[in-house]
Short mmCIF file of C-alpha atoms in Angstrom, two decimals:
data_model
loop_
_atom_site.label_atom_id
_atom_site.label_comp_id
_atom_site.label_asym_id
_atom_site.label_seq_id
_atom_site.Cartn_x
_atom_site.Cartn_y
_atom_site.Cartn_z
CA UNK A 1 20.71 38.38 -13.03
CA UNK A 2 20.89 36.99 -16.75
CA UNK A 3 17.31 35.68 -17.80
CA UNK A 4 15.79 35.20 -20.86
CA UNK A 5 13.06 38.31 -19.76
CA UNK A 6 11.48 41.31 -20.84
CA UNK A 7 10.18 42.79 -17.19
CA UNK A 8 10.43 41.07 -13.72
CA UNK A 9 7.12 41.80 -13.42
CA UNK A 10 5.40 40.74 -16.17
CA UNK A 11 7.02 37.28 -15.92
CA UNK A 12 3.52 35.12 -15.80
CA UNK A 13 1.41 37.03 -17.91
CA UNK A 14 4.09 37.05 -21.22
CA UNK A 15 4.83 33.49 -20.41
CA UNK A 16 0.55 32.72 -20.52
CA UNK A 17 0.45 35.12 -23.45
CA UNK A 18 3.28 32.39 -25.39
CA UNK A 19 2.03 29.16 -23.89
CA UNK A 20 -1.67 30.59 -25.64
CA UNK A 21 -0.24 32.09 -29.14
CA UNK A 22 1.91 27.70 -29.47
CA UNK A 23 -1.38 25.97 -28.48
CA UNK A 24 -3.81 26.76 -29.27
CA UNK A 25 -6.00 24.00 -30.47
CA UNK A 26 -4.97 22.19 -26.84
CA UNK A 27 -5.66 24.63 -24.52
CA UNK A 28 -7.27 28.64 -23.84
CA UNK A 29 -5.57 30.56 -21.75
CA UNK A 30 -8.01 33.70 -19.92
CA UNK A 31 -5.51 36.11 -19.05
CA UNK A 32 -7.71 38.19 -17.62
CA UNK A 33 -8.54 35.49 -14.65
CA UNK A 34 -4.84 34.62 -15.53
CA UNK A 35 -6.24 30.58 -15.39
CA UNK A 36 -5.39 28.19 -18.28
CA UNK A 37 -8.31 25.79 -19.37
CA UNK A 38 -8.13 22.48 -22.26
CA UNK A 39 -10.17 24.01 -25.57
CA UNK A 40 -13.12 21.99 -24.89
CA UNK A 41 -13.91 22.69 -21.39
CA UNK A 42 -16.40 22.76 -20.43
CA UNK A 43 -17.03 18.45 -21.40
CA UNK A 44 -20.32 17.74 -20.55
CA UNK A 45 -21.03 15.42 -17.75
CA UNK A 46 -16.68 14.68 -16.94
CA UNK A 47 -15.53 15.73 -13.91
CA UNK A 48 -12.94 18.27 -14.06
CA UNK A 49 -9.75 19.01 -13.47
CA UNK A 50 -8.18 21.33 -11.33
CA UNK A 51 -4.95 21.82 -9.79
CA UNK A 52 -2.72 25.49 -9.59
CA UNK A 53 0.14 26.45 -7.57
CA UNK A 54 2.75 29.22 -7.94
CA UNK A 55 4.88 30.17 -10.69
CA UNK A 56 8.22 29.57 -11.67
CA UNK A 57 7.48 25.54 -11.08
CA UNK A 58 6.80 24.41 -15.34
CA UNK A 59 6.21 22.72 -17.24
CA UNK A 60 3.37 21.77 -13.93
CA UNK A 61 1.37 22.97 -14.37
CA UNK A 62 -0.03 24.36 -16.88
CA UNK A 63 1.48 21.91 -19.40
CA UNK A 64 -0.33 19.19 -18.03
CA UNK A 65 -3.28 20.84 -19.06
CA UNK A 66 -5.61 19.11 -21.82
CA UNK A 67 -7.13 15.57 -22.89
CA UNK A 68 -6.60 12.39 -20.67
CA UNK A 69 -5.34 14.86 -17.06
CA UNK A 70 -6.01 18.26 -15.93
CA UNK A 71 -8.86 20.92 -17.40
CA UNK A 72 -7.67 23.86 -15.23
CA UNK A 73 -4.57 25.59 -13.51
CA UNK A 74 -3.78 28.15 -12.43
CA UNK A 75 -0.72 30.15 -11.66
CA UNK A 76 0.18 32.43 -8.91
CA UNK A 77 3.14 34.59 -9.28
CA UNK A 78 6.42 33.32 -9.27
CA UNK A 79 6.88 31.37 -5.57
CA UNK A 80 3.24 32.65 -4.65
CA UNK A 81 0.23 30.79 -4.30
CA UNK A 82 -3.04 31.57 -6.46
CA UNK A 83 -6.19 33.18 -5.26
CA UNK A 84 -9.07 32.17 -4.60
CA UNK A 85 -10.69 34.37 -7.06
CA UNK A 86 -8.95 32.66 -10.11
CA UNK A 87 -9.19 28.52 -8.73
CA UNK A 88 -13.03 29.61 -8.76
CA UNK A 89 -13.14 31.39 -12.27
CA UNK A 90 -10.90 27.88 -12.89
CA UNK A 91 -14.36 25.49 -11.89
CA UNK A 92 -17.14 27.71 -12.71
CA UNK A 93 -14.59 27.15 -17.17
CA UNK A 94 -14.24 24.17 -16.64
CA UNK A 95 -17.45 22.91 -14.87
CA UNK A 96 -19.63 20.31 -17.22
CA UNK A 97 -22.38 19.07 -14.84
CA UNK A 98 -20.36 16.06 -12.98
CA UNK A 99 -18.38 19.03 -9.93
CA UNK A 100 -15.08 19.70 -9.59
CA UNK A 101 -11.91 17.66 -8.07
CA UNK A 102 -8.92 19.78 -6.87
CA UNK A 103 -5.71 18.39 -6.70
CA UNK A 104 -4.01 20.85 -4.18
CA UNK A 105 0.08 20.40 -3.88
CA UNK A 106 0.37 20.65 0.62
CA UNK A 107 1.28 24.29 1.38
CA UNK A 108 -0.46 26.64 3.73
CA UNK A 109 -1.70 28.78 0.91
CA UNK A 110 -2.35 26.62 -1.31
CA UNK A 111 -4.24 24.70 0.72
CA UNK A 112 -6.37 27.87 2.33
CA UNK A 113 -7.07 29.55 -1.34
CA UNK A 114 -8.36 26.09 -2.56
CA UNK A 115 -10.42 25.62 0.37
CA UNK A 116 -11.90 28.66 0.19
CA UNK A 117 -12.52 28.77 -3.77
CA UNK A 118 -13.81 24.92 -2.94
CA UNK A 119 -16.19 26.81 -0.19
CA UNK A 120 -17.32 29.77 -3.12
CA UNK A 121 -18.06 26.95 -5.65
CA UNK A 122 -19.82 25.28 -3.94
CA UNK A 123 -22.35 28.33 -2.95
CA UNK A 124 -23.01 27.98 -6.56
CA UNK A 125 -24.16 24.87 -6.07
CA UNK A 126 -20.65 23.30 -7.63
CA UNK A 127 -19.93 19.44 -6.13
CA UNK A 128 -16.24 19.59 -5.45
CA UNK A 129 -13.32 17.82 -4.08
CA UNK A 130 -9.96 17.84 -3.40
CA UNK A 131 -6.75 15.70 -2.63
CA UNK A 132 -3.88 17.56 -0.84
CA UNK A 133 -1.04 15.80 -1.80
CA UNK A 134 1.84 15.23 0.43
CA UNK A 135 4.89 13.61 -0.57
CA UNK A 136 7.79 14.25 0.06
CA UNK A 137 10.12 12.42 2.07
CA UNK A 138 12.69 14.52 2.82
CA UNK A 139 10.78 17.11 5.96
CA UNK A 140 7.96 17.01 7.67
CA UNK A 141 7.73 20.45 8.78
CA UNK A 142 8.60 23.23 6.02
CA UNK A 143 9.41 27.27 5.38
CA UNK A 144 5.46 27.10 3.71
CA UNK A 145 4.34 23.51 5.45
CA UNK A 146 2.31 22.36 8.00
CA UNK A 147 3.20 18.99 7.48
CA UNK A 148 4.66 17.20 4.28
CA UNK A 149 5.22 19.24 0.70
CA UNK A 150 3.87 17.98 -2.07
CA UNK A 151 5.35 17.29 -5.05
CA UNK A 152 6.35 14.63 -8.00
CA UNK A 153 3.01 12.62 -6.94
CA UNK A 154 1.49 15.30 -7.60
CA UNK A 155 2.68 14.78 -11.70
CA UNK A 156 1.85 11.41 -11.13
CA UNK A 157 -1.61 11.57 -9.81
CA UNK A 158 -2.51 14.26 -12.34
CA UNK A 159 -1.70 12.19 -15.13
CA UNK A 160 -3.22 8.56 -13.56
CA UNK A 161 -5.90 11.11 -12.04
CA UNK A 162 -6.75 13.34 -15.44
CA UNK A 163 -7.44 9.20 -17.36
CA UNK A 164 -9.71 8.23 -15.14
CA UNK A 165 -11.54 11.47 -15.42
CA UNK A 166 -11.64 11.30 -19.47
CA UNK A 167 -12.86 8.25 -18.74
CA UNK A 168 -16.48 9.52 -17.83
CA UNK A 169 -15.81 8.65 -13.72
CA UNK A 170 -17.84 10.26 -10.83
CA UNK A 171 -16.64 12.32 -8.79
CA UNK A 172 -16.95 9.86 -6.00
CA UNK A 173 -14.24 7.22 -7.93
CA UNK A 174 -12.12 10.25 -9.12
CA UNK A 175 -11.47 11.66 -5.28
CA UNK A 176 -11.51 7.91 -4.18
CA UNK A 177 -8.44 7.38 -7.24
CA UNK A 178 -6.86 9.86 -6.08
CA UNK A 179 -5.98 9.38 -2.75
CA UNK A 180 -4.99 6.33 -3.72
CA UNK A 181 -2.17 6.99 -5.54
CA UNK A 182 -0.82 9.09 -3.08
CA UNK A 183 -1.19 7.52 -0.47
CA UNK A 184 1.15 4.98 -2.50
CA UNK A 185 3.83 8.11 -3.64
CA UNK A 186 7.02 9.46 -1.62
CA UNK A 187 9.39 12.26 -3.01
CA UNK A 188 12.29 13.07 -2.37
CA UNK A 189 15.34 15.89 -3.95
CA UNK A 190 18.40 17.30 -3.84
CA UNK A 191 20.29 20.87 -4.91
CA UNK A 192 23.08 21.46 -6.45
CA UNK A 193 22.22 25.27 -6.91
CA UNK A 194 20.28 27.55 -6.24
CA UNK A 195 18.06 29.66 -8.06
CA UNK A 196 16.75 32.95 -8.62
CA UNK A 197 13.29 34.81 -7.99
CA UNK A 198 13.62 37.71 -11.55
CA UNK A 199 11.49 40.21 -8.88
CA UNK A 200 13.90 39.76 -6.26
CA UNK A 201 17.00 39.30 -9.08
CA UNK A 202 19.56 37.32 -6.40
CA UNK A 203 19.80 33.60 -5.46
CA UNK A 204 17.61 32.18 -3.04
CA UNK A 205 20.30 30.95 -0.58
CA UNK A 206 23.57 30.44 -0.43
CA UNK A 207 25.06 27.15 -2.54
CA UNK A 208 29.45 27.42 -1.82
CA UNK A 209 30.94 25.28 -4.57
CA UNK A 210 31.39 22.04 -3.57
CA UNK A 211 28.31 21.40 -1.62
CA UNK A 212 24.87 19.95 -2.01
CA UNK A 213 21.66 20.17 -0.32
CA UNK A 214 19.49 17.25 0.03
CA UNK A 215 15.79 17.11 0.44
CA UNK A 216 15.81 20.35 -0.74
CA UNK A 217 11.68 21.72 -1.17
CA UNK A 218 10.56 23.00 -4.91
CA UNK A 219 10.85 27.29 -3.76
CA UNK A 220 14.81 26.27 -2.51
CA UNK A 221 12.87 25.76 0.73
CA UNK A 222 15.75 23.91 2.62
CA UNK A 223 16.23 20.21 3.41
CA UNK A 224 17.09 17.56 5.26
CA UNK A 225 21.47 18.81 6.00
CA UNK A 226 23.66 20.26 3.42
CA UNK A 227 26.54 17.54 2.36
CA UNK A 228 29.99 17.72 0.13
CA UNK A 229 29.09 17.05 -3.91
CA UNK A 230 29.78 13.26 -3.66
CA UNK A 231 29.23 10.76 -7.13
CA UNK A 232 25.78 10.90 -8.85
CA UNK A 233 25.21 7.00 -7.28
CA UNK A 234 26.50 8.18 -4.00
CA UNK A 235 24.11 10.96 -3.92
CA UNK A 236 20.94 8.23 -5.62
CA UNK A 237 21.59 6.26 -1.89
CA UNK A 238 20.97 9.63 -0.25
CA UNK A 239 17.70 10.09 -1.99
CA UNK A 240 15.80 7.00 -2.99
CA UNK A 241 17.02 5.13 0.76
CA UNK A 242 14.26 7.84 2.42
CA UNK A 243 12.03 6.58 0.39
CA UNK A 244 12.15 3.26 0.00
CA UNK A 245 12.31 2.65 3.15
CA UNK A 246 9.59 5.41 4.14
CA UNK A 247 6.73 3.65 1.61
CA UNK A 248 7.92 0.29 2.96
CA UNK A 249 8.05 -0.88 -0.68
CA UNK A 250 9.59 -4.87 -0.87
CA UNK A 251 10.01 -7.86 -3.61
CA UNK A 252 8.37 -8.33 -5.77
CA UNK A 253 6.94 -5.37 -5.73
CA UNK A 254 5.82 -3.06 -8.65
CA UNK A 255 6.62 0.71 -9.33
CA UNK A 256 6.56 4.11 -11.26
CA UNK A 257 10.07 6.04 -11.39
CA UNK A 258 10.56 9.98 -11.93
CA UNK A 259 13.40 11.36 -12.60
CA UNK A 260 12.43 14.15 -11.84
CA UNK A 261 15.15 17.68 -13.04
CA UNK A 262 14.99 21.09 -11.04
CA UNK A 263 15.18 22.95 -13.73
CA UNK A 264 18.94 23.41 -14.31
CA UNK A 265 20.04 20.15 -14.47
CA UNK A 266 20.21 18.49 -18.61
CA UNK A 267 18.50 15.41 -19.49
CA UNK A 268 22.25 13.36 -19.84
CA UNK A 269 23.21 14.08 -15.73
CA UNK A 270 19.08 12.56 -15.12
CA UNK A 271 19.65 9.00 -17.26
CA UNK A 272 22.34 9.68 -15.35
CA UNK A 273 20.49 9.15 -11.72
CA UNK A 274 18.09 6.96 -13.66
CA UNK A 275 20.46 4.12 -13.77
CA UNK A 276 20.95 4.13 -10.21
CA UNK A 277 18.01 4.30 -9.43
CA UNK A 278 17.01 1.11 -11.30
CA UNK A 279 20.47 -0.18 -10.07
CA UNK A 280 19.10 -0.53 -6.53
CA UNK A 281 15.72 -1.01 -7.11
CA UNK A 282 16.98 -3.69 -9.49
CA UNK A 283 19.33 -4.97 -5.80
CA UNK A 284 16.39 -5.18 -4.07
CA UNK A 285 14.22 -7.17 -6.71
CA UNK A 286 11.56 -4.33 -6.96
CA UNK A 287 10.03 -3.80 -10.55
CA UNK A 288 10.09 -0.48 -12.87
CA UNK A 289 6.59 -0.95 -14.25
CA UNK A 290 6.44 2.17 -16.00
CA UNK A 291 9.29 5.18 -16.07
CA UNK A 292 9.77 9.45 -16.47
CA UNK A 293 12.43 11.36 -16.71
CA UNK A 294 12.68 14.68 -17.60
CA UNK A 295 12.30 17.76 -16.10
CA UNK A 296 8.53 18.22 -15.08
CA UNK A 297 8.49 19.98 -11.88
CA UNK A 298 10.44 22.60 -11.18
CA UNK A 299 12.14 25.32 -9.31
CA UNK A 300 13.13 27.76 -11.80
CA UNK A 301 17.35 27.19 -13.01
CA UNK A 302 18.01 25.64 -9.67
CA UNK A 303 20.59 22.35 -10.60
CA UNK A 304 19.84 18.75 -9.52
CA UNK A 305 16.67 16.76 -9.19
CA UNK A 306 13.84 15.19 -6.83
CA UNK A 307 12.98 10.98 -6.88
CA UNK A 308 9.26 9.49 -6.53
CA UNK A 309 8.66 6.50 -6.12
CA UNK A 310 4.62 4.86 -6.90
CA UNK A 311 4.00 1.39 -6.11
CA UNK A 312 1.54 1.02 -8.78
CA UNK A 313 -1.57 -1.49 -8.96
CA UNK A 314 -3.23 -2.53 -12.10
CA UNK A 315 -6.27 0.07 -12.61
CA UNK A 316 -3.19 3.47 -12.17
CA UNK A 317 -1.39 2.16 -15.04
CA UNK A 318 -4.15 2.06 -16.96
CA UNK A 319 -5.17 5.22 -16.34
CA UNK A 320 -1.08 5.71 -16.90
CA UNK A 321 -1.16 4.82 -20.54
CA UNK A 322 -4.81 6.51 -21.21
CA UNK A 323 -4.14 8.62 -23.87
CA UNK A 324 -3.23 12.33 -23.03
CA UNK A 325 -2.38 15.64 -25.08
CA UNK A 326 -1.15 18.65 -23.17
CA UNK A 327 1.67 21.10 -24.04
CA UNK A 328 4.51 18.87 -22.36
CA UNK A 329 2.63 15.16 -22.06
CA UNK A 330 1.48 13.71 -25.11
CA UNK A 331 1.32 10.20 -25.86
CA UNK A 332 -1.29 7.17 -26.80
CA UNK A 333 -3.40 10.59 -29.21
#
């Protein structure tokens, strides 16, 4: 195992300390509760937006804490859900009196722990609403889930819903937009290599030199099938077509196209994937209204990519375009 770490036991703590040292104007880190909070939280009269999950997917979620996106993030141990007390601490920290909105990826531990934290917060008088993202078309049930996994749409939803919350919208309005975004987005990913959890020290799964996994999960969960390596054009067909079909996209519709790296894939390759995706969408007369290309929801050092398509309307585009200032995503400021 070759990694830029000091000790497998201190990876998450030291990464959080590094974030705090580099971005004091944007975030503050509560090491005792292991949460990341926007520097000016709680913002009075604003819905607090909270997300979280296992570490190892950076910059999701901590890199998206700041103005116009998340108010707090709760990183668990690597590939391990945050605990209820941790989530509750985040909710308390961002409660500005207008309620707290939870963005939860559909993994069993995340769902159970966020729901338990919501009950505790409600007992303290904090109004809570939530959405569970479940956009992965690859498999219906997986190692960590009942139903579809929550993946790339989570990032897009955090930005769009974060923009709406920043405008002073009510908890009910935030929840309604989140539900719509989740319903209109689909994703699918693939892997060229495995990844190694520091505490384990060996690859999560074995993949032959001439093989790739189609439909991989962000923790290295199995996908739809294992096949021989193929050109990027063929790989993008394998990912994009099931998404388009599942979403029922038709000629004349608009999408936000998100080409995501899994952690070990260079940007030059992601833009080749983006080129092939643009070709497919153009052939179907589907317009790319907005795009995002880069590594935003990763699986440690895994080489591979995922594609997310979100059918957009004017409201979604308005809040996607709204100013955002976080460690990992910033524009319009």
